[in-house]
CSV table of C-alpha atoms in Angstrom, one decimal:
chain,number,residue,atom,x,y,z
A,3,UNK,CA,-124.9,-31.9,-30.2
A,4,UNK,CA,-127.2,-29.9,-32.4
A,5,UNK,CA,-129.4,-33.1,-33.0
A,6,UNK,CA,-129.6,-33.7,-29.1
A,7,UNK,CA,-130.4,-29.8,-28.3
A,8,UNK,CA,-133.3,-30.3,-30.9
A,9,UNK,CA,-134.7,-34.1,-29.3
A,10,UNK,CA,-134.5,-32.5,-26.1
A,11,UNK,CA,-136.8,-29.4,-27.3
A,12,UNK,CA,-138.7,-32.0,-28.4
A,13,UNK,CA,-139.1,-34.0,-25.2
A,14,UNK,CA,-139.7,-31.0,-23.2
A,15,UNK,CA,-142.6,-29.5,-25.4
A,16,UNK,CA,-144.3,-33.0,-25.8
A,17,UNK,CA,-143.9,-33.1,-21.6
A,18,UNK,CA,-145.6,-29.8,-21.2
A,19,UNK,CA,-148.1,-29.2,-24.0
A,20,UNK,CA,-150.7,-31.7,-22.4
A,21,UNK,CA,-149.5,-34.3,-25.0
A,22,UNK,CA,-150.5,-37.5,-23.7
A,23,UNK,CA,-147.9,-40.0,-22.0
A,24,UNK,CA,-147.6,-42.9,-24.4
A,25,UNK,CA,-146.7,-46.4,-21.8
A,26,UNK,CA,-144.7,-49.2,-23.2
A,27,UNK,CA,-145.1,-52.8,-22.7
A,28,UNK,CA,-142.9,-53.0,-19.7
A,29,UNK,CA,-142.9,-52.3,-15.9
A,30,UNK,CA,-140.7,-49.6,-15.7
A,31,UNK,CA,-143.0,-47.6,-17.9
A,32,UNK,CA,-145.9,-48.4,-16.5
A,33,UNK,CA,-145.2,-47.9,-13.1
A,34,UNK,CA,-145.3,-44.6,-14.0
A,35,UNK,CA,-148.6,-44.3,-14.5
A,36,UNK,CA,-150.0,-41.8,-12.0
A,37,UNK,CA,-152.7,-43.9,-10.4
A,38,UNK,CA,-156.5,-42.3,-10.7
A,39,UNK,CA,-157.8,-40.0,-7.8
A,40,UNK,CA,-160.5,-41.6,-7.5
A,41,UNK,CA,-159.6,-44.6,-6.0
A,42,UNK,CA,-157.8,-43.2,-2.8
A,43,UNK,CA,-160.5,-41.4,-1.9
A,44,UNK,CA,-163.1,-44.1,-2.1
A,45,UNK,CA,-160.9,-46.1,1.0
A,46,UNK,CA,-164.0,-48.7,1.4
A,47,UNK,CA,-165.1,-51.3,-1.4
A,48,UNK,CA,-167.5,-54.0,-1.5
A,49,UNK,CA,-165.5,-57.6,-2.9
A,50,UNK,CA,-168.4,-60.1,-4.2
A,51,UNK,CA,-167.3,-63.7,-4.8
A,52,UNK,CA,-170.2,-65.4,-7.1
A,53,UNK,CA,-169.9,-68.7,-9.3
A,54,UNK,CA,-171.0,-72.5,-9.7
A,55,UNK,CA,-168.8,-72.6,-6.3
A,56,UNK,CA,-172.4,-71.2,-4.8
A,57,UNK,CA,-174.2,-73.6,-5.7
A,58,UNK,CA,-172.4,-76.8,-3.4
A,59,UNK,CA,-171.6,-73.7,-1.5
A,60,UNK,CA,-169.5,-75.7,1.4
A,61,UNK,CA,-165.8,-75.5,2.5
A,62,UNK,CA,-164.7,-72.6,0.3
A,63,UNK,CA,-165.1,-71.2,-3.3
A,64,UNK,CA,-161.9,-73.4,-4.0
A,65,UNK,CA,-164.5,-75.8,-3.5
A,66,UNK,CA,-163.6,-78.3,-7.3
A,67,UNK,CA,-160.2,-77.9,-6.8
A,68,UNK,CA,-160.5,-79.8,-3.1
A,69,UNK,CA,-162.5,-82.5,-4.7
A,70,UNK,CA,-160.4,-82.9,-7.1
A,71,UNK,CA,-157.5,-83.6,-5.3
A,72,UNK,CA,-159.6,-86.2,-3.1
A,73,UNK,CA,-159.6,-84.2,0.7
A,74,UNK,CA,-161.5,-86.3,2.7
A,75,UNK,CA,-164.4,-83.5,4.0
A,76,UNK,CA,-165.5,-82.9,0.2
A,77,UNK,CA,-165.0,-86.4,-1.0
A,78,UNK,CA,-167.4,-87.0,1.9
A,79,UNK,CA,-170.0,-84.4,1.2
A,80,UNK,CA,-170.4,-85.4,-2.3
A,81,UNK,CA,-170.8,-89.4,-1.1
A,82,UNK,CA,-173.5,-87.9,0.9
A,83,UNK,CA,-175.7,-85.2,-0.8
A,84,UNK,CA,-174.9,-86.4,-5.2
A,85,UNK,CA,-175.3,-89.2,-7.0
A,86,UNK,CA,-172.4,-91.5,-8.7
A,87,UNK,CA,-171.2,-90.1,-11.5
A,88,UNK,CA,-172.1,-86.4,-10.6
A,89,UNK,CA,-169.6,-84.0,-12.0
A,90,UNK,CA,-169.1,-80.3,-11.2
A,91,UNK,CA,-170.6,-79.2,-15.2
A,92,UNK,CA,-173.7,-80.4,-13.0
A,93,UNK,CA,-173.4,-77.7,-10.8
A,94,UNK,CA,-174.3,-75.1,-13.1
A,95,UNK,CA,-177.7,-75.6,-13.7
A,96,UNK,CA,-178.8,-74.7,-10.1
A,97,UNK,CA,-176.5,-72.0,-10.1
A,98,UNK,CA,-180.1,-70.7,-10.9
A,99,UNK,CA,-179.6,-66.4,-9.4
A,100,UNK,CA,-183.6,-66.2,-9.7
A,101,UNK,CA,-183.7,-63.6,-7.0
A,102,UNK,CA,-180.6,-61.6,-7.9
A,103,UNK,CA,-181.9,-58.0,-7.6
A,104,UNK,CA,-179.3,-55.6,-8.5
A,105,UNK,CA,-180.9,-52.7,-7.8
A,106,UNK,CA,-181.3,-54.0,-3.9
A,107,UNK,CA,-177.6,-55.0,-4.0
A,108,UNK,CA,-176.9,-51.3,-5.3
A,109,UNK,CA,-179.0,-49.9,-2.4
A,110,UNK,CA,-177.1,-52.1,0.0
A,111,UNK,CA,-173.4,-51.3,-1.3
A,112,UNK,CA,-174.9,-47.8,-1.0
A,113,UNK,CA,-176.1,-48.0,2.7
A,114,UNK,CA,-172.9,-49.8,3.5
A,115,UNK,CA,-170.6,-46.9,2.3
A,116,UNK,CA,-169.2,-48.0,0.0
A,117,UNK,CA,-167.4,-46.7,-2.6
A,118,UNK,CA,-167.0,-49.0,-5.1
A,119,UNK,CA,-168.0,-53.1,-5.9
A,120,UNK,CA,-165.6,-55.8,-7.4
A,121,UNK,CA,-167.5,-58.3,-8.7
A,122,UNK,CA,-165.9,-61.5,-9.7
A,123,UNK,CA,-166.4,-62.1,-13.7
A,124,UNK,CA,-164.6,-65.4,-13.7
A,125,UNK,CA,-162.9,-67.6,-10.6
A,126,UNK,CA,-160.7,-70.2,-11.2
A,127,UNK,CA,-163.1,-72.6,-12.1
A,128,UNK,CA,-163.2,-70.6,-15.6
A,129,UNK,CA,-167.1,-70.1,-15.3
A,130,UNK,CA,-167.6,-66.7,-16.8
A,131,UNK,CA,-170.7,-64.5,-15.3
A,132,UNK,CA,-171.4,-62.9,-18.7
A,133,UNK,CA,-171.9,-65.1,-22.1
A,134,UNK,CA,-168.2,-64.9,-22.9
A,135,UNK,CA,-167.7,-66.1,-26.6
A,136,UNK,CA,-164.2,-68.3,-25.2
A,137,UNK,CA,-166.4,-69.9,-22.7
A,138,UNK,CA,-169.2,-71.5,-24.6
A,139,UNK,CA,-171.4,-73.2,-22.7
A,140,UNK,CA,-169.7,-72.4,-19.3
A,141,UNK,CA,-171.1,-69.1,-18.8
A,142,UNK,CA,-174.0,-67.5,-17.1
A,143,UNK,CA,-175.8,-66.5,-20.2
A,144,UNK,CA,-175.7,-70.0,-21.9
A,145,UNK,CA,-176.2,-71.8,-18.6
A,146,UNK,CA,-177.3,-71.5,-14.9
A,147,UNK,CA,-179.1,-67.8,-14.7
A,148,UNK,CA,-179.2,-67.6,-18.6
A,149,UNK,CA,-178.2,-64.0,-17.5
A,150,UNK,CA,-175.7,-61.6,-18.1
A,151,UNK,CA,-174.9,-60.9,-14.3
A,152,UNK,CA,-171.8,-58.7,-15.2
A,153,UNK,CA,-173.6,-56.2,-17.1
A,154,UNK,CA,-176.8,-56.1,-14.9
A,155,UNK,CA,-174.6,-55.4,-11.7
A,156,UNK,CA,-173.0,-53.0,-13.2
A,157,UNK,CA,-176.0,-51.1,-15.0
A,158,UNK,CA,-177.8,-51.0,-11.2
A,159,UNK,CA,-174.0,-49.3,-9.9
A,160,UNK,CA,-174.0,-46.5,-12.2
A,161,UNK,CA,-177.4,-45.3,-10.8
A,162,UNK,CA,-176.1,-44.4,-7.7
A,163,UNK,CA,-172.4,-43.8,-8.7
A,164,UNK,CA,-170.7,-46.4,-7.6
A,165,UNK,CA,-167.1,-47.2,-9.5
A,166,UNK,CA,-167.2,-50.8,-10.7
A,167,UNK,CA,-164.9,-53.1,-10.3
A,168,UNK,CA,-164.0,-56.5,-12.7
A,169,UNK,CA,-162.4,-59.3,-10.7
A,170,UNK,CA,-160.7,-61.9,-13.7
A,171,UNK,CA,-158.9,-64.7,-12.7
A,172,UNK,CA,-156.0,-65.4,-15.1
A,173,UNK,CA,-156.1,-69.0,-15.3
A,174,UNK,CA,-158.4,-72.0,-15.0
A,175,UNK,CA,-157.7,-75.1,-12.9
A,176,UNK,CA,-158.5,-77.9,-15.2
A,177,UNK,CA,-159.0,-75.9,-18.7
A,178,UNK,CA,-157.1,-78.3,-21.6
A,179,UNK,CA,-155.1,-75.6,-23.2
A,180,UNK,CA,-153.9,-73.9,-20.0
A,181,UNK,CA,-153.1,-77.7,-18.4
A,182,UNK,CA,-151.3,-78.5,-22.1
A,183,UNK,CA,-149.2,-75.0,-21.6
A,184,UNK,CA,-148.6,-75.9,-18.1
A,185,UNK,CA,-147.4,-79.3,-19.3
A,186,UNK,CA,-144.6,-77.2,-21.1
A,187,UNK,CA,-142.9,-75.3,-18.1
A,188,UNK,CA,-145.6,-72.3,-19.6
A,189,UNK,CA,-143.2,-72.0,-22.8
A,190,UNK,CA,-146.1,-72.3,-25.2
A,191,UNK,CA,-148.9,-69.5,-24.9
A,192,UNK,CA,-152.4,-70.9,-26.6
A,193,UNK,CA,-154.2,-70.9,-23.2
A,194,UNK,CA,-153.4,-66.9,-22.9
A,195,UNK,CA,-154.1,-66.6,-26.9
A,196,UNK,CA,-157.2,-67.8,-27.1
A,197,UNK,CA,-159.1,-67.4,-23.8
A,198,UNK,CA,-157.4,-65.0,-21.2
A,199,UNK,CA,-156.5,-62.1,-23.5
A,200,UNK,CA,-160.1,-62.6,-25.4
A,201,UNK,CA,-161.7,-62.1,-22.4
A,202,UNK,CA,-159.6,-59.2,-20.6
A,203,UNK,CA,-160.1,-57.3,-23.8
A,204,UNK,CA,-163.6,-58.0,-23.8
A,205,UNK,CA,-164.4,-57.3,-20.0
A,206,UNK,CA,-162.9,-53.9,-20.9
A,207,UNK,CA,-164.5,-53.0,-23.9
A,208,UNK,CA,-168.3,-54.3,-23.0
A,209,UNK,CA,-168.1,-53.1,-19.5
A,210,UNK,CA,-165.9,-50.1,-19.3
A,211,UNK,CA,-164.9,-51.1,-16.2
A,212,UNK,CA,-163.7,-48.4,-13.3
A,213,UNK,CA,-160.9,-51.4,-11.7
A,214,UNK,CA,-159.8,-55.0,-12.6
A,215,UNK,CA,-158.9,-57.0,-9.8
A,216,UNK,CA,-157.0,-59.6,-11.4
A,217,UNK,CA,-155.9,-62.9,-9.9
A,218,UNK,CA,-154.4,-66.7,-10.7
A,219,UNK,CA,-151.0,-65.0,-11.0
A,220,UNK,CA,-149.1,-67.6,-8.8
A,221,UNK,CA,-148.0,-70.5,-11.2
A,222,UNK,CA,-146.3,-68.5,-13.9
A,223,UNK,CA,-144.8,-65.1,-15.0
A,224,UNK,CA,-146.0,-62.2,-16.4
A,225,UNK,CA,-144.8,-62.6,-20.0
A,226,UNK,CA,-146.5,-66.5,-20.2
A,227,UNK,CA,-149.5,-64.2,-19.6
A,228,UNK,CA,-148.3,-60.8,-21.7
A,229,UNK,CA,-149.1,-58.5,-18.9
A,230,UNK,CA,-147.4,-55.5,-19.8
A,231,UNK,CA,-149.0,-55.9,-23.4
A,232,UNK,CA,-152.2,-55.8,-22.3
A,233,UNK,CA,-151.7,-52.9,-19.4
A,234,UNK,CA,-149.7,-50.8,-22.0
A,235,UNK,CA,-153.1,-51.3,-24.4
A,236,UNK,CA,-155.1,-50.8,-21.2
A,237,UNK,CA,-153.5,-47.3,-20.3
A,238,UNK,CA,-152.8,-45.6,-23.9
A,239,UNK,CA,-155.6,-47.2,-26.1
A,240,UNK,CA,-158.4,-48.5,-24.3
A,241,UNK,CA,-161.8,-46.3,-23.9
A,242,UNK,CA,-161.2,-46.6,-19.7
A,243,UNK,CA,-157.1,-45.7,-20.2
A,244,UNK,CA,-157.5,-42.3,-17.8
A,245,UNK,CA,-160.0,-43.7,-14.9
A,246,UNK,CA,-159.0,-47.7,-14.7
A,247,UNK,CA,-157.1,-48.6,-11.8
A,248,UNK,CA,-155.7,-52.7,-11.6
A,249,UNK,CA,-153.8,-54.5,-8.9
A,250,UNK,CA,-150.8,-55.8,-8.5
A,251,UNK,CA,-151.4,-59.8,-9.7
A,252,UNK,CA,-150.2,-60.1,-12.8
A,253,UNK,CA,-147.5,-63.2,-12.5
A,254,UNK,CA,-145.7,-65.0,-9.5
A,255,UNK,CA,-143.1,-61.8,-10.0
A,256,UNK,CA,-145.5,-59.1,-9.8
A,257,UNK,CA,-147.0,-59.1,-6.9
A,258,UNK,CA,-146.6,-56.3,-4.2
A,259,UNK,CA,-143.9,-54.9,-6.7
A,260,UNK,CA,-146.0,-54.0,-9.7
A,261,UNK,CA,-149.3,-52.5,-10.7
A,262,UNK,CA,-151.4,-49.6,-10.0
A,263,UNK,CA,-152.4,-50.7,-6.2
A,264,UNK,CA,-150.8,-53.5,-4.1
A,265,UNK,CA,-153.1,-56.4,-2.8
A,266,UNK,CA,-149.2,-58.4,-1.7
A,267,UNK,CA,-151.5,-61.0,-0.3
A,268,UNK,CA,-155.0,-61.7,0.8
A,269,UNK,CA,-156.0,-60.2,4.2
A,270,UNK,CA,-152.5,-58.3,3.8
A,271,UNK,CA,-151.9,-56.0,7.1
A,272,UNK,CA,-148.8,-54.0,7.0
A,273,UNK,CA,-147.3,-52.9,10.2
A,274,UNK,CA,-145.8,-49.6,9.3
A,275,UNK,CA,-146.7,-47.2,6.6
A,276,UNK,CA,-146.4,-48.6,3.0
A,277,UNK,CA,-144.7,-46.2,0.2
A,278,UNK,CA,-147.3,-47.3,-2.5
A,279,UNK,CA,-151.1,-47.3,-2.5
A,280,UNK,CA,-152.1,-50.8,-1.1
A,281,UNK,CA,-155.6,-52.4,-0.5
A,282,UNK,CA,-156.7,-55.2,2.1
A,283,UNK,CA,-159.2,-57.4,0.6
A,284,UNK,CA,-160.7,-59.6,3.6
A,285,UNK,CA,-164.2,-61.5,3.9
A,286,UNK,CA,-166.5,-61.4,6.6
A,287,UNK,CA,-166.8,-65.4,6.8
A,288,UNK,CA,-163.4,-65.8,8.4
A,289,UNK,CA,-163.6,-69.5,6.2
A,290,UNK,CA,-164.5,-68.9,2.9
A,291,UNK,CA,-164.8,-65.8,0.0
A,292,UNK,CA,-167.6,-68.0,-1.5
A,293,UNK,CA,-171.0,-68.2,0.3
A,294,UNK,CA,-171.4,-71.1,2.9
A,295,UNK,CA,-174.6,-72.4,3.5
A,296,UNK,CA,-173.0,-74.3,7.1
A,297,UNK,CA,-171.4,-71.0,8.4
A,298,UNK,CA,-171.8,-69.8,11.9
A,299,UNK,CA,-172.1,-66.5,13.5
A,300,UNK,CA,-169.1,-67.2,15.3
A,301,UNK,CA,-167.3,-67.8,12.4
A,302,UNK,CA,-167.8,-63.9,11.0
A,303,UNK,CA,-166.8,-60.7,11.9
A,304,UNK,CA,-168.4,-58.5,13.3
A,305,UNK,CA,-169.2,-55.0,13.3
A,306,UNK,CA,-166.3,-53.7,15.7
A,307,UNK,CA,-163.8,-56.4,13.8
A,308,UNK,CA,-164.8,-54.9,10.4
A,309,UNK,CA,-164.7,-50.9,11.8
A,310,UNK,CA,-161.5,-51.9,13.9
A,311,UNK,CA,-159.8,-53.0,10.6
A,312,UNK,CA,-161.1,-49.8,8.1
A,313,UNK,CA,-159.9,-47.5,10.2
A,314,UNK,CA,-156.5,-49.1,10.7
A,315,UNK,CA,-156.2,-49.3,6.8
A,316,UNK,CA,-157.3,-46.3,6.1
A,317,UNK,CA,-154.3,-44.8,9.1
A,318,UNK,CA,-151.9,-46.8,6.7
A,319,UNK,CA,-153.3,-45.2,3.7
A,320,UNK,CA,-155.1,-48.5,2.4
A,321,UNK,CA,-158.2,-49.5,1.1
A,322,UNK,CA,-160.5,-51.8,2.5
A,323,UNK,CA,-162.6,-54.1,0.3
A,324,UNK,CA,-164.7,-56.2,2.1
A,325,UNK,CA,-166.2,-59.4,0.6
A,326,UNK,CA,-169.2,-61.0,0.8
A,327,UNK,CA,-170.9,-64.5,-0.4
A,328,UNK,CA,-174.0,-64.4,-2.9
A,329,UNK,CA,-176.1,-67.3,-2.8
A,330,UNK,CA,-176.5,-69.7,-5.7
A,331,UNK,CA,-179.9,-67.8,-6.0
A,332,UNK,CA,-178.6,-64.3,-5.9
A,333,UNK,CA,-179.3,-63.7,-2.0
A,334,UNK,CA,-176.8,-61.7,-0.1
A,335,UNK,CA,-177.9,-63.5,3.5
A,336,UNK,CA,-179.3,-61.0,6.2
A,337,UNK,CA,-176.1,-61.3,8.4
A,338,UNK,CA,-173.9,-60.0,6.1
A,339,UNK,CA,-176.3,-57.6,4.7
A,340,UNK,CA,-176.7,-56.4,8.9
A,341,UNK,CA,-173.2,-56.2,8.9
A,342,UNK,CA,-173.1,-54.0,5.8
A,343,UNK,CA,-175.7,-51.5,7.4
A,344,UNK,CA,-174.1,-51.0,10.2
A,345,UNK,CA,-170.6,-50.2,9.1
A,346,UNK,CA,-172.8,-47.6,6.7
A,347,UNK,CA,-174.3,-46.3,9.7
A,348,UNK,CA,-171.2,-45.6,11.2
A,349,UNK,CA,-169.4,-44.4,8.0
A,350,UNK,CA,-172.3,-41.9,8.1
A,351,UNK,CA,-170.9,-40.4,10.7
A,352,UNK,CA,-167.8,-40.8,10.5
A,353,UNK,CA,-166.8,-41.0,7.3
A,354,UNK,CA,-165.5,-37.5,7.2
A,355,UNK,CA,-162.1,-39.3,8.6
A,356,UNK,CA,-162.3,-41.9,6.1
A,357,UNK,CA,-163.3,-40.5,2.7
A,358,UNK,CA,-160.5,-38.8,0.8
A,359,UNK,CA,-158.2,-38.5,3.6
A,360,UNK,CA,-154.4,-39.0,3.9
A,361,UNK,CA,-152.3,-40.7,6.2
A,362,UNK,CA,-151.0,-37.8,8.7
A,363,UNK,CA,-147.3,-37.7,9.7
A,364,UNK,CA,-148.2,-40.6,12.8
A,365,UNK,CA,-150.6,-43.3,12.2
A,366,UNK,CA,-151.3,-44.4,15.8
A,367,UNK,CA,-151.5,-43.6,19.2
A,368,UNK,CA,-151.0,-46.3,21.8
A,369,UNK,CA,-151.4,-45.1,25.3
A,370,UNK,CA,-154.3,-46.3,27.3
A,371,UNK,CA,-156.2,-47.1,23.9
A,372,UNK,CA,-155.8,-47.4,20.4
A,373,UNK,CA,-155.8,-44.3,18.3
A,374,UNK,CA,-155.3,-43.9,14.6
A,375,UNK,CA,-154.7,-40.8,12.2
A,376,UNK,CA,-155.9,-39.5,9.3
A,377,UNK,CA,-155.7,-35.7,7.4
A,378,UNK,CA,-157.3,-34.0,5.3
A,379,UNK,CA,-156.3,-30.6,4.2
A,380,UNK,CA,-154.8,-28.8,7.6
A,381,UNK,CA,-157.6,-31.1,9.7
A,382,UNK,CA,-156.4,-34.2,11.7
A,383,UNK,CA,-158.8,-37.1,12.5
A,384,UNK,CA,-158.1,-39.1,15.5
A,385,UNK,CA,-160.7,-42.2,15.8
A,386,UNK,CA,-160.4,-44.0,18.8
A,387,UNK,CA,-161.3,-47.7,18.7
A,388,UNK,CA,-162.0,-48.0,23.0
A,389,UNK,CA,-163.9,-45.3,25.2
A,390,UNK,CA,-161.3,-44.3,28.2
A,391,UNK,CA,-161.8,-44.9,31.8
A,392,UNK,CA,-162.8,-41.9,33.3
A,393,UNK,CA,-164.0,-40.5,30.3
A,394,UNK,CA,-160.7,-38.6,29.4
A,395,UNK,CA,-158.9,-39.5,26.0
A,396,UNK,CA,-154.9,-38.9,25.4
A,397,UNK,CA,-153.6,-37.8,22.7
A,398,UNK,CA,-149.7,-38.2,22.0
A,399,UNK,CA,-149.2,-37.0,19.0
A,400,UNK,CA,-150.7,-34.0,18.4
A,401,UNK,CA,-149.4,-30.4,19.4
A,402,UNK,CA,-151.7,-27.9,20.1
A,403,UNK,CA,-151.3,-24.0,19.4
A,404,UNK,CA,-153.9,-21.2,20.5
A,405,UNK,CA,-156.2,-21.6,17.5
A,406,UNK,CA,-156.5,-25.8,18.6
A,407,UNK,CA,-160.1,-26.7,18.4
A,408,UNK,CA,-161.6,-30.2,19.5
A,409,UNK,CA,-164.9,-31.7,18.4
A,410,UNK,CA,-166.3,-35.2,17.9
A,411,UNK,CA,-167.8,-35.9,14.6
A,412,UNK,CA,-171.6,-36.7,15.3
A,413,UNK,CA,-172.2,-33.9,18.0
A,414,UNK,CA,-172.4,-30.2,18.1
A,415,UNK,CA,-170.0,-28.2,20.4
A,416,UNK,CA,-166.5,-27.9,21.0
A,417,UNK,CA,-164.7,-30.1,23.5
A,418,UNK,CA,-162.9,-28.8,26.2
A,419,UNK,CA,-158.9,-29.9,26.6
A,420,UNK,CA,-155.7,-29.3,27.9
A,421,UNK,CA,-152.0,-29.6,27.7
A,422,UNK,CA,-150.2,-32.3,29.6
A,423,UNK,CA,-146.8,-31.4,29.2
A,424,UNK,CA,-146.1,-35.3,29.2
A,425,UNK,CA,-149.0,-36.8,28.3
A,426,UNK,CA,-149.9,-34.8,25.5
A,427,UNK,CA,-153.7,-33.2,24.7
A,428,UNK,CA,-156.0,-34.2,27.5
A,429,UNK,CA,-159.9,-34.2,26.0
A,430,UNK,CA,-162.8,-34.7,28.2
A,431,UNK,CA,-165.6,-36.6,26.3
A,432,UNK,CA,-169.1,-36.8,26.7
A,433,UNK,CA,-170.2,-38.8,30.2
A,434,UNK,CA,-171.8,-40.8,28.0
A,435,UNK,CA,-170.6,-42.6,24.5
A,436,UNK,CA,-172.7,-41.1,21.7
A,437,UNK,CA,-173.4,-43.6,19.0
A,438,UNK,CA,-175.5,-45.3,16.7
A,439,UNK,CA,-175.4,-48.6,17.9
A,440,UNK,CA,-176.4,-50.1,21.7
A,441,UNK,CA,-172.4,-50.9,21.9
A,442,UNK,CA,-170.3,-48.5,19.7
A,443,UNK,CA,-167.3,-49.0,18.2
A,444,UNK,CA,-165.5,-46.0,17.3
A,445,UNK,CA,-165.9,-42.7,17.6
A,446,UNK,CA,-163.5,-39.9,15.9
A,447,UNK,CA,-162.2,-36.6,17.2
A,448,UNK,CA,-161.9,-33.7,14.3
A,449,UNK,CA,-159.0,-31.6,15.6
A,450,UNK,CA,-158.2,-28.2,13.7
A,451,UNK,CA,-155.4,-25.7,14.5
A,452,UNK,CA,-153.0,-28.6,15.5
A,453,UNK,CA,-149.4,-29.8,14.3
């Protein structure tokens, strides 16, 4: 009894003197881990897919895989546009990035509002985008750009303090050693040994990364790839352990039920409010995360699609990283980087409902139009995704008292309302819809002194 008394003293001085939590290697421990501030505030990221997939740049970024497994559209556009005998090693040389500017794609994330940028460091093609020493000869240093586009993204980011982001894809399609551990129902490890541990360590201690977005978790479990290791190393040892942040894909067993954030599942959309921080990672080509040189306009979203969507996320206390398609010579095309402008335009006004909020105790509204919640301190946001007929919005959820004040970010003045006893908090907006665009697409009221 003594001996427990005295490991209990112990326990509760090491708890309360600011001694560091030590993690082990397993999930229950690290799902602990209190996940850094700084990612819940930021709500809006920038996703970047970027590889030797650029460079044939046509169906999607899963472009070698297709080919390989003989569908008919890429067996096709190879027949058509390469010689016999052309490989995808041949790729790489016009995966040239002679006009990647990252200072200009800074300025652009910037404008755009976002928050932070997730470059991808490796797809699952295994081409690395920094002069990996695993990788020889497949990497961006020693081939194509003969550049390190890893560490120059990330030196143009830190000049206007933006958190950067590492995406790492866990395994490679057709690398031997990970085919040879496959072979072996994943019982062997010398793929994970000696190319995706070398490289996760790496990424971390070059880069000092602020997130790693890792993916290629569906084909085997977290301890082929020794995922808690490596997180456990990540949050006690590593020089990034009390900012980094990681996802959720970490084996076909991790997903949505372990990790810092949850991704679940591309384009994931929850329905109701999710108990753990979640993030919806979505592209603006509906058809493709890689850039597509025979896309369409009608094929991408636009502006209201892309608003529509943040504010939803953000209601359900999610983050939204929106991706985008380089070219194989470093380009981010016009349209996207239009699209990119104007959601920062309109994050520039309204962003005061986005940025560091919370979800409030009601997410939506749905009366005549869509409404959706967000709180900060004792403030409520309620942004409103259609302008009402008769210029009169409803407000269900709300309650008012005698110190309720109305006003719509972007204008001066308070808004005059009233009590409906069943339909809620009548405001009368502005004859005309202010905005920054010739159609807007949202517009948010700032309500104070209401529960």
């Amino acid at each position: 009894m003594a001996a427990a008394r005295f490991l209990a003293v112990i326990l509760f001085v090491a708890l309360h003197s600011g001694a560091p939590v030590r993690y082990t290697p397993d999930w229950d421990s690290l799902d602990k881990r209190p996940l850094p501030c700084w990612y819940d505030e930021a709500k809006f990221g920038i996703f970047l897919h970027w590889g030797v997939f650029s460079v044939p740049s046509f169906g999607s970024e899963w472009f070698w895989w297709n080919w390989e497994q003989k569908s008919a559209a890429y067996v096709q556009f190879m027949s058509e546009n390469y010689p016999p005998g052309f490989t995808y090693a041949d790729f790489a040389p016009q995966f040239t990035a002679e006009f990647f500017d990252p200072d200009a794609w800074a300025e652009l994330f910037a404008a755009a509002g976002a928050r932070y940028v997730v470059l991808t460091t490796k797809h699952h093609e295994g081409f690395t985008n920094w002069g990996s020493p695993v990788s020889w000869n497949w990497n961006a240093v020693d081939n194509g750009p003969h550049r390190d586009l890893v560490g120059d993204l990330g030196d143009a980011l830190k000049k206007r303090n933006l958190r950067y982001g590492l995406y790492h894809s866990l395994l490679e399609w057709f690398h031997p050693l990970y085919l040879a551990d496959k072979e072996c129902g994943f019982k062997t490890q010398t793929f994970v040994r000696m190319k995706t541990m070398p490289e996760l360590y790496e990424l971390v201690m070059r880069y000092k990364p602020d997130l790693i977005w890792s993916d290629g978790d569906w084909e085997s479990p977290d301890t082929y790839w020794n995922a808690t290791d490596f997180l456990a190393w990540l949050y006690n040892e590593s020089p990034i352990k009390d900012k980094v942040v990681v996802n959720d894909r970490w084996g076909i067993n991790t997903s949505c039920h372990h990790g810092g954030f949850y991704n679940c599942a591309d384009k994931y959309t929850p329905s109701t409010l999710p108990d753990h921080k979640w993030e919806k990672c979505t592209s603006i080509d509906h058809h493709s995360w890689g850039y597509r040189r025979n896309m369409q306009v009608n094929q991408l979203m636009d502006e209201g699609s892309i608003i529509s969507e943040l504010v939803q996320t953000v209601a359900y206390g999610g983050n939204y990283l929106l991706n985008v398609g380089p070219s194989k010579e470093g380009l981010i095309m016009p349209i996207f980087q239009e699209r990119l402008r104007n959601v920062g335009k309109w994050l520039s006004i309204n962003g005061e409902a986005i940025y560091a909020t919370k979800p409030w105790r009601v997410q939506t509204d749905n009366c005549t139009v869509n409404v959706w919640y967000t709180a900060k301190d004792s403030v409520v946001y309620g942004t409103f995704l259609k302008w009402p007929t008769g210029n009169v919005l409803k407000l269900q959820s709300p309650k008012p008292t005698p110190s309720t004040n109305v006003t719509m970010l972007g204008l001066t003045g308070l808004l005059h309302w009233k009590e409906d006893p069943d339909l809620g908090i009548l405001v009368n907006l502005p004859m005309i819809p202010p905005g920054v665009f010739t159609v807007e697409y949202a517009w948010t009221l700032k309500l104070e002194g209401v529960n």
